[in-house]
Amino acid sequence: MTRSRRIQKAGQDFRVLADLISRSKKTTPCRIYLQGTFTDGDFTGVHFQTFGTGDFRILIGDYAEIKPWLAGRKKRVRSIYSEIAARHSALPMLDLRKVNARIEPGAIIRDGAKIGRDCVIMMGAVINIGAEIGARSMIDMNAVCGARAIVGKNCHIGAGAVLAGVLEPPGRVPVVIEDNVLVGANAVVLEGVRVGRGSVVAAGAVVISDIPAGVVAAGSPARVIKKTADVDPSKIAIVGKLRRR
């Protein structure tokens, strides 16, 4: 089975996801800036990327492979600057070149997540492996979409909200947010919960059981307090122009 197929299957089964993470090669991705005395032969056969010529080089790759190379040329290095992106990381980040959505700086999206067309992923949002974000949905600042969480189309997941993942502690059913749902800031939706189409979860709510379609739920634990038909539409509207790229 190919790696991409393993990641896709991981989004469907938490046991596959856990196995994929445990078996993945752990890497410490880094970028090293060097000034020193080098020849092109110094970089023959290396297992990391190199850029530059002459006395200035940039090395990009796993620090475990770059470190011994540096140790063998210590006396020829005049200055060095290192950027370590992660430490013993199991899975890479999603290749954003393949995403037809607006991704703001500082968002963290793991490989294996699916981002729908014209989504907006704001600064600090975290989207884990196996999560699926439907077209035109917004994941606001510092919101977390845990492993295998499913968000429908035209949703807004508010700043600081958490859609729980189903990796640890183990669970079999992911969070499901149906289409046209608004989850307020700092709300928490626990494992296995489904929020019905067109519903609103109030800010700060803790949702521990399913919420039907077309209602407003608030409190901890969250309970239905009214129908969305009784809410001023301007207070729960999804603004389409914010989704334009």
PDB file of C-alpha atoms in Angstrom:
ATOM      1  CA  MET A   1       0.000   0.000   0.000  1.00  0.00           C
ATOM      2  CA  THR A   2       1.365   3.421  -0.930  1.00  0.00           C
ATOM      3  CA  ARG A   3       2.026   6.083   1.700  1.00  0.00           C
ATOM      4  CA  SER A   4      -0.772   8.336   0.370  1.00  0.00           C
ATOM      5  CA  ARG A   5      -3.217   5.426   0.506  1.00  0.00           C
ATOM      6  CA  ARG A   6      -2.135   4.630   4.079  1.00  0.00           C
ATOM      7  CA  ILE A   7      -2.776   8.256   5.082  1.00  0.00           C
ATOM      8  CA  GLN A   8      -6.200   8.238   3.408  1.00  0.00           C
ATOM      9  CA  LYS A   9      -7.142   5.034   5.212  1.00  0.00           C
ATOM     10  CA  ALA A  10      -5.859   6.513   8.470  1.00  0.00           C
ATOM     11  CA  GLY A  11      -8.559   9.139   8.207  1.00  0.00           C
ATOM     12  CA  GLN A  12     -11.141   6.334   8.350  1.00  0.00           C
ATOM     13  CA  ASP A  13      -9.758   4.149  11.164  1.00  0.00           C
ATOM     14  CA  PHE A  14      -7.979   5.385  14.293  1.00  0.00           C
ATOM     15  CA  ARG A  15      -6.145   2.057  14.629  1.00  0.00           C
ATOM     16  CA  VAL A  16      -4.584   2.545  11.210  1.00  0.00           C
ATOM     17  CA  LEU A  17      -3.717   6.120  12.174  1.00  0.00           C
ATOM     18  CA  ALA A  18      -1.971   5.034  15.366  1.00  0.00           C
ATOM     19  CA  ASP A  19      -0.070   2.343  13.467  1.00  0.00           C
ATOM     20  CA  LEU A  20       0.968   4.821  10.776  1.00  0.00           C
ATOM     21  CA  ILE A  21       2.363   7.242  13.363  1.00  0.00           C
ATOM     22  CA  SER A  22       4.181   4.549  15.331  1.00  0.00           C
ATOM     23  CA  ARG A  23       5.809   3.100  12.204  1.00  0.00           C
ATOM     24  CA  SER A  24       6.692   6.403  10.532  1.00  0.00           C
ATOM     25  CA  LYS A  25      10.320   7.439  10.455  1.00  0.00           C
ATOM     26  CA  LYS A  26      10.720  10.220  13.012  1.00  0.00           C
ATOM     27  CA  THR A  27      12.601  13.207  11.622  1.00  0.00           C
ATOM     28  CA  THR A  28      13.909  16.550  12.828  1.00  0.00           C
ATOM     29  CA  PRO A  29      13.365  18.810   9.806  1.00  0.00           C
ATOM     30  CA  CYS A  30      15.820  21.698   9.729  1.00  0.00           C
ATOM     31  CA  ARG A  31      17.362  24.425   7.607  1.00  0.00           C
ATOM     32  CA  ILE A  32      21.075  25.188   8.120  1.00  0.00           C
ATOM     33  CA  TYR A  33      22.805  28.312   6.793  1.00  0.00           C
ATOM     34  CA  LEU A  34      26.555  27.926   6.403  1.00  0.00           C
ATOM     35  CA  GLN A  35      29.546  30.067   5.590  1.00  0.00           C
ATOM     36  CA  GLY A  36      32.852  28.305   5.163  1.00  0.00           C
ATOM     37  CA  THR A  37      35.228  26.621   2.774  1.00  0.00           C
ATOM     38  CA  PHE A  38      33.429  23.988   0.681  1.00  0.00           C
ATOM     39  CA  THR A  39      33.685  22.235  -2.649  1.00  0.00           C
ATOM     40  CA  ASP A  40      30.932  20.681  -4.709  1.00  0.00           C
ATOM     41  CA  GLY A  41      32.408  17.305  -3.813  1.00  0.00           C
ATOM     42  CA  ASP A  42      31.433  17.878  -0.169  1.00  0.00           C
ATOM     43  CA  PHE A  43      27.801  17.499  -1.208  1.00  0.00           C
ATOM     44  CA  THR A  44      28.072  14.449  -3.446  1.00  0.00           C
ATOM     45  CA  GLY A  45      25.838  11.587  -2.304  1.00  0.00           C
ATOM     46  CA  VAL A  46      24.275  13.435   0.636  1.00  0.00           C
ATOM     47  CA  HIS A  47      20.681  12.636   1.685  1.00  0.00           C
ATOM     48  CA  PHE A  48      19.595  16.229   2.199  1.00  0.00           C
ATOM     49  CA  GLN A  49      19.003  19.191  -0.106  1.00  0.00           C
ATOM     50  CA  THR A  50      21.709  21.794  -0.702  1.00  0.00           C
ATOM     51  CA  PHE A  51      21.523  25.266  -2.195  1.00  0.00           C
ATOM     52  CA  GLY A  52      24.142  27.881  -2.916  1.00  0.00           C
ATOM     53  CA  THR A  53      27.656  27.950  -4.300  1.00  0.00           C
ATOM     54  CA  GLY A  54      31.187  28.589  -3.068  1.00  0.00           C
ATOM     55  CA  ASP A  55      31.448  29.719   0.555  1.00  0.00           C
ATOM     56  CA  PHE A  56      27.708  30.049   1.231  1.00  0.00           C
ATOM     57  CA  ARG A  57      25.390  27.033   1.413  1.00  0.00           C
ATOM     58  CA  ILE A  58      21.917  26.198   2.709  1.00  0.00           C
ATOM     59  CA  LEU A  59      21.226  22.635   3.885  1.00  0.00           C
ATOM     60  CA  ILE A  60      17.649  21.385   4.214  1.00  0.00           C
ATOM     61  CA  GLY A  61      16.659  17.977   5.544  1.00  0.00           C
ATOM     62  CA  ASP A  62      16.667  15.712   8.590  1.00  0.00           C
ATOM     63  CA  TYR A  63      19.124  16.930  11.227  1.00  0.00           C
ATOM     64  CA  ALA A  64      20.091  13.324  11.984  1.00  0.00           C
ATOM     65  CA  GLU A  65      21.609  13.164   8.481  1.00  0.00           C
ATOM     66  CA  ILE A  66      23.053  16.682   8.436  1.00  0.00           C
ATOM     67  CA  LYS A  67      24.687  16.516  11.892  1.00  0.00           C
ATOM     68  CA  PRO A  68      27.411  13.949  11.043  1.00  0.00           C
ATOM     69  CA  TRP A  69      28.133  15.799   7.788  1.00  0.00           C
ATOM     70  CA  LEU A  70      28.729  18.988   9.783  1.00  0.00           C
ATOM     71  CA  ALA A  71      30.846  17.200  12.373  1.00  0.00           C
ATOM     72  CA  GLY A  72      33.222  16.021   9.657  1.00  0.00           C
ATOM     73  CA  ARG A  73      33.734  19.595   8.391  1.00  0.00           C
ATOM     74  CA  LYS A  74      33.774  21.511  11.651  1.00  0.00           C
ATOM     75  CA  LYS A  75      37.105  23.238  10.984  1.00  0.00           C
ATOM     76  CA  ARG A  76      35.906  24.515   7.605  1.00  0.00           C
ATOM     77  CA  VAL A  77      32.753  26.184   8.934  1.00  0.00           C
ATOM     78  CA  ARG A  78      33.183  29.895   9.748  1.00  0.00           C
ATOM     79  CA  SER A  79      29.615  30.610  10.795  1.00  0.00           C
ATOM     80  CA  ILE A  80      26.397  28.630  11.110  1.00  0.00           C
ATOM     81  CA  TYR A  81      22.728  29.357  11.794  1.00  0.00           C
ATOM     82  CA  SER A  82      20.159  26.599  12.374  1.00  0.00           C
ATOM     83  CA  GLU A  83      16.363  26.579  12.140  1.00  0.00           C
ATOM     84  CA  ILE A  84      14.757  23.454  13.646  1.00  0.00           C
ATOM     85  CA  ALA A  85      11.126  23.113  12.548  1.00  0.00           C
ATOM     86  CA  ALA A  86      10.220  20.121  14.752  1.00  0.00           C
ATOM     87  CA  ARG A  87      11.854  17.371  16.802  1.00  0.00           C
ATOM     88  CA  HIS A  88      11.391  13.655  16.074  1.00  0.00           C
ATOM     89  CA  SER A  89       8.249  14.476  14.103  1.00  0.00           C
ATOM     90  CA  ALA A  90       6.231  11.493  12.883  1.00  0.00           C
ATOM     91  CA  LEU A  91       4.355  13.090   9.967  1.00  0.00           C
ATOM     92  CA  PRO A  92       5.020  16.060   7.690  1.00  0.00           C
ATOM     93  CA  MET A  93       2.825  19.063   7.104  1.00  0.00           C
ATOM     94  CA  LEU A  94       0.325  19.141   4.239  1.00  0.00           C
ATOM     95  CA  ASP A  95       1.713  20.375   0.913  1.00  0.00           C
ATOM     96  CA  LEU A  96      -0.220  23.636   0.603  1.00  0.00           C
ATOM     97  CA  ARG A  97       0.492  23.899  -3.118  1.00  0.00           C
ATOM     98  CA  LYS A  98      -2.258  21.319  -3.607  1.00  0.00           C
ATOM     99  CA  VAL A  99      -4.891  23.233  -1.628  1.00  0.00           C
ATOM    100  CA  ASN A 100      -7.481  25.468  -3.330  1.00  0.00           C
ATOM    101  CA  ALA A 101      -8.222  27.483  -0.209  1.00  0.00           C
ATOM    102  CA  ARG A 102      -6.965  30.489   1.772  1.00  0.00           C
ATOM    103  CA  ILE A 103      -4.424  29.409   4.372  1.00  0.00           C
ATOM    104  CA  GLU A 104      -3.123  32.209   6.598  1.00  0.00           C
ATOM    105  CA  PRO A 105       0.401  32.227   8.107  1.00  0.00           C
ATOM    106  CA  GLY A 106       0.840  30.154  11.245  1.00  0.00           C
ATOM    107  CA  ALA A 107      -1.843  27.569  10.493  1.00  0.00           C
ATOM    108  CA  ILE A 108      -0.683  24.004  11.162  1.00  0.00           C
ATOM    109  CA  ILE A 109      -2.164  21.359   8.860  1.00  0.00           C
ATOM    110  CA  ARG A 110      -0.875  17.792   8.940  1.00  0.00           C
ATOM    111  CA  ASP A 111      -0.442  15.637   5.876  1.00  0.00           C
ATOM    112  CA  GLY A 112      -3.545  13.475   5.471  1.00  0.00           C
ATOM    113  CA  ALA A 113      -6.000  16.276   6.259  1.00  0.00           C
ATOM    114  CA  LYS A 114      -8.436  17.324   3.531  1.00  0.00           C
ATOM    115  CA  ILE A 115      -9.184  20.994   2.937  1.00  0.00           C
ATOM    116  CA  GLY A 116     -12.153  21.820   0.689  1.00  0.00           C
ATOM    117  CA  ARG A 117     -12.255  24.457  -2.007  1.00  0.00           C
ATOM    118  CA  ASP A 118     -12.507  28.092  -0.859  1.00  0.00           C
ATOM    119  CA  CYS A 119     -12.038  27.264   2.831  1.00  0.00           C
ATOM    120  CA  VAL A 120     -10.388  29.813   5.103  1.00  0.00           C
ATOM    121  CA  ILE A 121      -7.892  28.533   7.659  1.00  0.00           C
ATOM    122  CA  MET A 122      -6.860  31.343   9.989  1.00  0.00           C
ATOM    123  CA  MET A 123      -3.668  32.017  11.953  1.00  0.00           C
ATOM    124  CA  GLY A 124      -2.876  29.464  14.627  1.00  0.00           C
ATOM    125  CA  ALA A 125      -5.530  26.954  13.573  1.00  0.00           C
ATOM    126  CA  VAL A 126      -4.501  23.303  13.946  1.00  0.00           C
ATOM    127  CA  ILE A 127      -5.911  20.600  11.665  1.00  0.00           C
ATOM    128  CA  ASN A 128      -4.716  17.067  12.380  1.00  0.00           C
ATOM    129  CA  ILE A 129      -4.337  14.024  10.143  1.00  0.00           C
ATOM    130  CA  GLY A 130      -7.584  12.541   8.850  1.00  0.00           C
ATOM    131  CA  ALA A 131      -9.623  15.694   9.512  1.00  0.00           C
ATOM    132  CA  GLU A 132     -11.855  16.852   6.657  1.00  0.00           C
ATOM    133  CA  ILE A 133     -12.947  20.456   6.165  1.00  0.00           C
ATOM    134  CA  GLY A 134     -15.799  20.997   3.706  1.00  0.00           C
ATOM    135  CA  ALA A 135     -15.889  23.645   0.979  1.00  0.00           C
ATOM    136  CA  ARG A 136     -16.209  27.295   2.053  1.00  0.00           C
ATOM    137  CA  SER A 137     -15.831  26.570   5.759  1.00  0.00           C
ATOM    138  CA  MET A 138     -13.758  28.802   8.015  1.00  0.00           C
ATOM    139  CA  ILE A 139     -11.532  27.492  10.807  1.00  0.00           C
ATOM    140  CA  ASP A 140     -10.865  30.558  12.896  1.00  0.00           C
ATOM    141  CA  MET A 141      -7.800  31.576  14.900  1.00  0.00           C
ATOM    142  CA  ASN A 142      -6.385  28.951  17.280  1.00  0.00           C
ATOM    143  CA  ALA A 143      -9.227  26.505  16.646  1.00  0.00           C
ATOM    144  CA  VAL A 144      -8.326  22.823  16.758  1.00  0.00           C
ATOM    145  CA  CYS A 145      -9.762  20.146  14.478  1.00  0.00           C
ATOM    146  CA  GLY A 146      -8.545  16.874  15.950  1.00  0.00           C
ATOM    147  CA  ALA A 147      -7.701  13.673  14.126  1.00  0.00           C
ATOM    148  CA  ARG A 148     -10.559  12.502  11.852  1.00  0.00           C
ATOM    149  CA  ALA A 149     -12.877  15.388  12.780  1.00  0.00           C
ATOM    150  CA  ILE A 150     -15.310  16.116   9.951  1.00  0.00           C
ATOM    151  CA  VAL A 151     -16.566  19.628   9.200  1.00  0.00           C
ATOM    152  CA  GLY A 152     -19.235  20.110   6.533  1.00  0.00           C
ATOM    153  CA  LYS A 153     -19.667  22.885   3.978  1.00  0.00           C
ATOM    154  CA  ASN A 154     -20.250  26.565   4.808  1.00  0.00           C
ATOM    155  CA  CYS A 155     -19.388  26.175   8.480  1.00  0.00           C
ATOM    156  CA  HIS A 156     -17.595  28.498  10.884  1.00  0.00           C
ATOM    157  CA  ILE A 157     -15.517  26.973  13.672  1.00  0.00           C
ATOM    158  CA  GLY A 158     -14.889  29.876  16.036  1.00  0.00           C
ATOM    159  CA  ALA A 159     -11.622  31.080  17.511  1.00  0.00           C
ATOM    160  CA  GLY A 160     -10.216  28.730  20.131  1.00  0.00           C
ATOM    161  CA  ALA A 161     -12.891  26.070  19.568  1.00  0.00           C
ATOM    162  CA  VAL A 162     -11.901  22.405  19.842  1.00  0.00           C
ATOM    163  CA  LEU A 163     -13.314  19.519  17.831  1.00  0.00           C
ATOM    164  CA  ALA A 164     -11.891  16.530  19.668  1.00  0.00           C
ATOM    165  CA  GLY A 165      -9.830  13.925  17.855  1.00  0.00           C
ATOM    166  CA  VAL A 166     -10.282  10.177  18.231  1.00  0.00           C
ATOM    167  CA  LEU A 167      -6.730   8.906  18.597  1.00  0.00           C
ATOM    168  CA  GLU A 168      -6.034   9.106  22.321  1.00  0.00           C
ATOM    169  CA  PRO A 169      -7.958   8.041  24.305  1.00  0.00           C
ATOM    170  CA  PRO A 170      -9.070   5.568  21.626  1.00  0.00           C
ATOM    171  CA  GLY A 171     -12.454   6.078  20.001  1.00  0.00           C
ATOM    172  CA  ARG A 172     -14.187   4.775  16.908  1.00  0.00           C
ATOM    173  CA  VAL A 173     -16.524   7.604  15.929  1.00  0.00           C
ATOM    174  CA  PRO A 174     -15.209  11.037  14.903  1.00  0.00           C
ATOM    175  CA  VAL A 175     -16.765  14.405  15.594  1.00  0.00           C
ATOM    176  CA  VAL A 176     -19.107  15.325  12.744  1.00  0.00           C
ATOM    177  CA  ILE A 177     -20.149  18.916  12.114  1.00  0.00           C
ATOM    178  CA  GLU A 178     -22.809  18.959   9.391  1.00  0.00           C
ATOM    179  CA  ASP A 179     -23.245  21.702   6.769  1.00  0.00           C
ATOM    180  CA  ASN A 180     -23.997  25.347   7.680  1.00  0.00           C
ATOM    181  CA  VAL A 181     -23.076  24.998  11.356  1.00  0.00           C
ATOM    182  CA  LEU A 182     -21.616  27.789  13.485  1.00  0.00           C
ATOM    183  CA  VAL A 183     -19.471  26.722  16.446  1.00  0.00           C
ATOM    184  CA  GLY A 184     -18.781  29.666  18.746  1.00  0.00           C
ATOM    185  CA  ALA A 185     -15.449  30.746  20.178  1.00  0.00           C
ATOM    186  CA  ASN A 186     -13.860  28.438  22.769  1.00  0.00           C
ATOM    187  CA  ALA A 187     -16.599  25.821  22.447  1.00  0.00           C
ATOM    188  CA  VAL A 188     -15.597  22.164  22.827  1.00  0.00           C
ATOM    189  CA  VAL A 189     -17.209  19.284  20.941  1.00  0.00           C
ATOM    190  CA  LEU A 190     -16.262  15.908  22.399  1.00  0.00           C
ATOM    191  CA  GLU A 191     -15.481  12.638  20.608  1.00  0.00           C
ATOM    192  CA  GLY A 192     -18.323  10.958  18.751  1.00  0.00           C
ATOM    193  CA  VAL A 193     -20.675  13.959  18.805  1.00  0.00           C
ATOM    194  CA  ARG A 194     -22.647  15.008  15.730  1.00  0.00           C
ATOM    195  CA  VAL A 195     -23.931  18.567  15.346  1.00  0.00           C
ATOM    196  CA  GLY A 196     -26.876  18.723  12.957  1.00  0.00           C
ATOM    197  CA  ARG A 197     -27.171  20.834   9.834  1.00  0.00           C
ATOM    198  CA  GLY A 198     -27.707  24.550  10.352  1.00  0.00           C
ATOM    199  CA  SER A 199     -27.289  24.493  14.108  1.00  0.00           C
ATOM    200  CA  VAL A 200     -25.383  26.917  16.336  1.00  0.00           C
ATOM    201  CA  VAL A 201     -23.150  25.961  19.250  1.00  0.00           C
ATOM    202  CA  ALA A 202     -22.779  28.953  21.543  1.00  0.00           C
ATOM    203  CA  ALA A 203     -19.422  30.343  22.620  1.00  0.00           C
ATOM    204  CA  GLY A 204     -17.890  28.390  25.492  1.00  0.00           C
ATOM    205  CA  ALA A 205     -20.333  25.493  25.250  1.00  0.00           C
ATOM    206  CA  VAL A 206     -19.177  21.947  25.997  1.00  0.00           C
ATOM    207  CA  VAL A 207     -21.014  19.511  23.737  1.00  0.00           C
ATOM    208  CA  ILE A 208     -21.083  15.939  25.062  1.00  0.00           C
ATOM    209  CA  SER A 209     -24.039  14.545  23.108  1.00  0.00           C
ATOM    210  CA  ASP A 210     -25.562  14.951  19.645  1.00  0.00           C
ATOM    211  CA  ILE A 211     -27.208  18.244  18.705  1.00  0.00           C
ATOM    212  CA  PRO A 212     -30.154  18.055  16.257  1.00  0.00           C
ATOM    213  CA  ALA A 213     -30.441  20.178  13.133  1.00  0.00           C
ATOM    214  CA  GLY A 214     -31.657  23.778  13.219  1.00  0.00           C
ATOM    215  CA  VAL A 215     -31.190  24.565  16.900  1.00  0.00           C
ATOM    216  CA  VAL A 216     -29.042  26.670  19.219  1.00  0.00           C
ATOM    217  CA  ALA A 217     -27.180  24.815  21.977  1.00  0.00           C
ATOM    218  CA  ALA A 218     -25.440  26.502  24.906  1.00  0.00           C
ATOM    219  CA  GLY A 219     -23.987  25.723  28.312  1.00  0.00           C
ATOM    220  CA  SER A 220     -21.802  23.050  29.901  1.00  0.00           C
ATOM    221  CA  PRO A 221     -22.949  20.471  29.192  1.00  0.00           C
ATOM    222  CA  ALA A 222     -24.626  22.004  26.162  1.00  0.00           C
ATOM    223  CA  ARG A 223     -28.395  21.795  25.820  1.00  0.00           C
ATOM    224  CA  VAL A 224     -30.846  23.090  23.221  1.00  0.00           C
ATOM    225  CA  ILE A 225     -32.187  26.514  24.187  1.00  0.00           C
ATOM    226  CA  LYS A 226     -34.096  27.520  21.038  1.00  0.00           C
ATOM    227  CA  LYS A 227     -34.409  27.071  17.302  1.00  0.00           C
ATOM    228  CA  THR A 228     -32.188  28.927  14.881  1.00  0.00           C
ATOM    229  CA  ALA A 229     -35.367  30.199  13.214  1.00  0.00           C
ATOM    230  CA  ASP A 230     -35.845  32.351  16.328  1.00  0.00           C
ATOM    231  CA  VAL A 231     -32.394  33.994  15.981  1.00  0.00           C
ATOM    232  CA  ASP A 232     -31.727  37.237  14.090  1.00  0.00           C
ATOM    233  CA  PRO A 233     -30.202  35.924  10.820  1.00  0.00           C
ATOM    234  CA  SER A 234     -27.515  38.626  10.854  1.00  0.00           C
ATOM    235  CA  LYS A 235     -26.091  37.152  14.070  1.00  0.00           C
ATOM    236  CA  ILE A 236     -25.416  33.732  12.583  1.00  0.00           C
ATOM    237  CA  ALA A 237     -24.834  34.521   8.911  1.00  0.00           C
ATOM    238  CA  ILE A 238     -21.907  33.025   6.998  1.00  0.00           C
ATOM    239  CA  VAL A 239     -20.276  35.793   4.924  1.00  0.00           C
ATOM    240  CA  GLY A 240     -19.520  34.399   1.490  1.00  0.00           C
ATOM    241  CA  LYS A 241     -17.186  37.185   0.371  1.00  0.00           C
ATOM    242  CA  LEU A 242     -14.712  36.260   3.151  1.00  0.00           C
ATOM    243  CA  ARG A 243     -14.202  32.913   1.415  1.00  0.00           C
ATOM    244  CA  ARG A 244     -13.012  34.420  -1.844  1.00  0.00           C
ATOM    245  CA  ARG A 245      -9.375  33.781  -2.756  1.00  0.00           C
TER     246      ARG A 245
END
